[in-house]
Coordinates of C-alpha atoms in Angstrom, one line a residue:
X1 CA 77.3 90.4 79.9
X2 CA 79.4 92.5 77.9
X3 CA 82.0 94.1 78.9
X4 CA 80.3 98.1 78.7
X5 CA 77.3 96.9 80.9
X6 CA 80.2 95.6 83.2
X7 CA 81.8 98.5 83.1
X8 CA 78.1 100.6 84.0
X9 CA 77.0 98.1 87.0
X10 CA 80.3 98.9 88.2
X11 CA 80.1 102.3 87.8
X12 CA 76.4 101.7 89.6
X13 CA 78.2 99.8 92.2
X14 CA 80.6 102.6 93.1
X15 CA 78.4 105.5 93.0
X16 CA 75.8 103.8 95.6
X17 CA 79.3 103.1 97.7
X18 CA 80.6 106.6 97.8
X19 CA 77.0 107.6 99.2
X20 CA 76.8 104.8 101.8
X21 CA 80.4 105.4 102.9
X22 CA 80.2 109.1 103.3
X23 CA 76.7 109.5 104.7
X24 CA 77.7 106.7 106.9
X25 CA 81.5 106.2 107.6
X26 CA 83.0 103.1 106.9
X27 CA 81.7 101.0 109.9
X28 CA 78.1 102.2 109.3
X29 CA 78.6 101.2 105.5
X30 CA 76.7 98.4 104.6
X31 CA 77.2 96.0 101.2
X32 CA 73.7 95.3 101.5
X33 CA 72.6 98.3 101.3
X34 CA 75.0 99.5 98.4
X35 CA 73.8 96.1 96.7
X36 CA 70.0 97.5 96.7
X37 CA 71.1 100.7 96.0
X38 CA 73.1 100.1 92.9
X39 CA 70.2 97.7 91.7
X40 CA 72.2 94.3 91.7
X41 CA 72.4 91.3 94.4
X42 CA 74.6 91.2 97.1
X43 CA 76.2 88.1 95.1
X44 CA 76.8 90.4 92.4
X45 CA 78.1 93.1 94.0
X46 CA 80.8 90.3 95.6
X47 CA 81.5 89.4 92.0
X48 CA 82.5 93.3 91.2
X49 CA 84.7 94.2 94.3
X50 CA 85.3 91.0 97.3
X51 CA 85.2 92.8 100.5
X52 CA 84.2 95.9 101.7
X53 CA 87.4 97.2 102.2
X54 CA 88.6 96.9 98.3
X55 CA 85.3 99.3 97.4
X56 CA 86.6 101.7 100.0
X57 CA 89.6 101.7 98.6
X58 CA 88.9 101.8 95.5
X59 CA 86.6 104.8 96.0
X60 CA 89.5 106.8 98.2
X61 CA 91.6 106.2 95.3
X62 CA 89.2 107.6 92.5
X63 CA 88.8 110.6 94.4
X64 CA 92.4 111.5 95.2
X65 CA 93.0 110.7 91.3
X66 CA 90.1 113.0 90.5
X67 CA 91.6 115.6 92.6
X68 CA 95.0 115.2 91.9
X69 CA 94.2 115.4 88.1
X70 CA 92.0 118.8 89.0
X71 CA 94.3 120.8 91.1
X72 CA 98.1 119.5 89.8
X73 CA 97.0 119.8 85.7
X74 CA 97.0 123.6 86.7
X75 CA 99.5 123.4 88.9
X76 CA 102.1 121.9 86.9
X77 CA 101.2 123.9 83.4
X78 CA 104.7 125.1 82.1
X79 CA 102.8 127.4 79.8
X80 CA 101.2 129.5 82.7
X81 CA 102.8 132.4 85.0
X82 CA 103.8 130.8 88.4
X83 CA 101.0 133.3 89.9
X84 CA 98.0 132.2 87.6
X85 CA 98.6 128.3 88.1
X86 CA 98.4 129.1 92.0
X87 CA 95.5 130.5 91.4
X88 CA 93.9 128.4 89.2
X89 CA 95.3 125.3 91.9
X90 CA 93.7 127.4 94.7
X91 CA 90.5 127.0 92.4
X92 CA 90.3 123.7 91.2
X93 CA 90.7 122.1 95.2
X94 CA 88.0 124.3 96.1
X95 CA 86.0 123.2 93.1
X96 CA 86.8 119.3 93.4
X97 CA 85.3 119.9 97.2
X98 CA 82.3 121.7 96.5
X99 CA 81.6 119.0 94.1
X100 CA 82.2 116.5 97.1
X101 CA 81.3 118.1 100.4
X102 CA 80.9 115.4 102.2
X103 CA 84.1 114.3 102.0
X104 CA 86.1 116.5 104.4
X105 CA 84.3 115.6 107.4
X106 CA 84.1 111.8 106.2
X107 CA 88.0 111.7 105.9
X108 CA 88.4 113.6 109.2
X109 CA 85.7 111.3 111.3
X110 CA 87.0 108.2 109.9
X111 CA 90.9 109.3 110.7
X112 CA 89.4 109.9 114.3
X113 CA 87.0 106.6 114.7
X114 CA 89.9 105.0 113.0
X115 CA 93.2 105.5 113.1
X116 CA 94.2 102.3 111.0
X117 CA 92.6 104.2 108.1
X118 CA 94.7 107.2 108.4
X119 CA 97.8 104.5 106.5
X120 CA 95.0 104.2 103.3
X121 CA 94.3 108.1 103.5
X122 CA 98.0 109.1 103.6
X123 CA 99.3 107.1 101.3
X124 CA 97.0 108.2 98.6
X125 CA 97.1 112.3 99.8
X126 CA 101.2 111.3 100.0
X127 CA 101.3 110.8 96.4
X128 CA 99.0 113.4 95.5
X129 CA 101.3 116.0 97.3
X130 CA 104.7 114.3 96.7
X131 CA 103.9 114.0 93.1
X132 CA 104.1 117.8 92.0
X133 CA 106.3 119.0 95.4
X134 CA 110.1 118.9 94.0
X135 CA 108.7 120.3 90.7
X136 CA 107.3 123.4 92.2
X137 CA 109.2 124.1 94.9
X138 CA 112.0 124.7 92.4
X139 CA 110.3 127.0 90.0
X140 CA 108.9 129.0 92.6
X141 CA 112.5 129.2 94.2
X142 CA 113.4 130.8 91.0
X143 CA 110.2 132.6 90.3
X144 CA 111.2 134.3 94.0
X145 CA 114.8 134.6 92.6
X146 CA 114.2 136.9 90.0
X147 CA 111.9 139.0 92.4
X148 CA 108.5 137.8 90.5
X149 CA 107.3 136.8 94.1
X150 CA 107.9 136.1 97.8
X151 CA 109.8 132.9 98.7
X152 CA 107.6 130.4 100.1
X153 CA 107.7 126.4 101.0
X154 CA 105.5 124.6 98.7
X155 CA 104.3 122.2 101.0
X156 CA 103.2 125.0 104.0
X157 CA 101.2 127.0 100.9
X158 CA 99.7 123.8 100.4
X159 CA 98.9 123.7 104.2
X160 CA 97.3 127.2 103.4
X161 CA 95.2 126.0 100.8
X162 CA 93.3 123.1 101.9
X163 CA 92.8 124.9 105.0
X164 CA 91.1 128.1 103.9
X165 CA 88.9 125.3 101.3
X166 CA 87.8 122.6 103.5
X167 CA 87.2 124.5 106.6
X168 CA 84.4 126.4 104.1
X169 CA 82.5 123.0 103.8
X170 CA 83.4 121.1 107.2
X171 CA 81.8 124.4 109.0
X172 CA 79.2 125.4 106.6
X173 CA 76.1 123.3 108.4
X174 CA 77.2 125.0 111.7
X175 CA 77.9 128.6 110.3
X176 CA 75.1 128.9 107.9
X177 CA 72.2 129.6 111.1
X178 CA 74.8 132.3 112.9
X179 CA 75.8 134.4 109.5
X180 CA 72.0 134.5 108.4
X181 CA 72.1 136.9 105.2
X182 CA 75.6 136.2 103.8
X183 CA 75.3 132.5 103.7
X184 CA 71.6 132.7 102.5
X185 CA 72.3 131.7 99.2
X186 CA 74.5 128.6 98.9
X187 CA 76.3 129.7 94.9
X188 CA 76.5 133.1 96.1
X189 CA 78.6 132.3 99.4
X190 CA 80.9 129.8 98.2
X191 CA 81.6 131.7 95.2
X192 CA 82.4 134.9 97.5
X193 CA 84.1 132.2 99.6
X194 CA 86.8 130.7 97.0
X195 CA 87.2 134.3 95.5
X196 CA 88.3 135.3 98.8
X197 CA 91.0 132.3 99.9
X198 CA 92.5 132.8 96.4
X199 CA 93.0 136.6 97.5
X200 CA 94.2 135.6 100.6
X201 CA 97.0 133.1 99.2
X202 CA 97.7 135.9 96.8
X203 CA 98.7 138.3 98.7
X204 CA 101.0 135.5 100.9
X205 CA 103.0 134.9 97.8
X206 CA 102.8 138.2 96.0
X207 CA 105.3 140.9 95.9
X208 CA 104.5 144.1 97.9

């Protein structure tokens, strides 16, 4: 086996893992089922990644990567007004988790059904966080100094952020029978949704 098909049955491998774990949590997760799934034995699968734990980490990892690169590319774009890479940050999270909605609830129920998991989960949203922090926080400091916008602590507008984007898809299956009309069409909501928690951190930070 070369070493692209390698890299595609573990590609294979990983893609039928993220399904199992988030439609089923970690404990439901079964290798034999992400085995048939990905269309290689279980032996094989063993040959890829050892235990079920190093695909779950592996697959918590890729996805705060994924999202780190999404939102923080934006974020931390010296080239951009303070204001428009906010904005764009605001956009990217809510886009990473539209692209994975399952994930909120699945890192919520297993921090619940587990709490040993929550050390896996915050190291990796740690980093993510940490890594762009200091930078910010000090050119919005300044931004605020020369009056451009409100003073504000990084890490609470952070807070702000994730809040107003993953409630959006944690409540969306209990919402959508209750608002009838506006949440008829999926697109149309969610992109009325994320234009509105962009306005809504706007006007937190903007100058009146």
């Amino acid at each position: 086996m070369d070493n692209q098909e390698k890299q595609s049955k573990e590609q294979q491998i990983l893609a039928a893992a993220e399904q199992e774990f988030l439609t089923k949590g970690y404990d439901g997760a079964r290798t034999t089922s992400i085995a048939q799934a990905a269309g290689v034995t279980h032996a094989m699968l063993h040959y890829y990644f050892r235990t079920k734990e190093q695909l779950f980490e592996r697959i918590v990892d890729e996805k705060f990567a994924t999202m780190s690169h999404s939102m923080f590319t934006i974020l931390g774009d010296p080239s951009l007004p303070i204001v428009e890479r906010i904005k764009g940050g605001i956009a990217a999270h809510f886009d990473f988790i539209a692209a994975n909605p399952l994930l909120p609830r699945f890192v919520i129920n297993e921090i619940v059904s587990r709490p040993e998991r929550y050390e896996v989960l915050y190291k990796r949203a740690g980093f993510v966080v940490n890594s762009v922090y200091n930078g910010l926080q000090a050119e919005v400091d300044c931004a605020a100094e020369r009056g451009e916008i409100e003073r504000v602590d990084v890490k609470m507008l952070f807070i702000s952020i994730m809040s107003l984007n993953i409630f959006t898809f944690v409540a969306y299956p209990f919402m959508e029978p209750i608002m009838g009309e506006l949440m008829a069409n999926r697109e149309q909501f969610l992109a009325a949704r994320k234009a509105e928690n962009i306005e809504t951190i706007l006007r937190r930070i903007k100058k009146q």
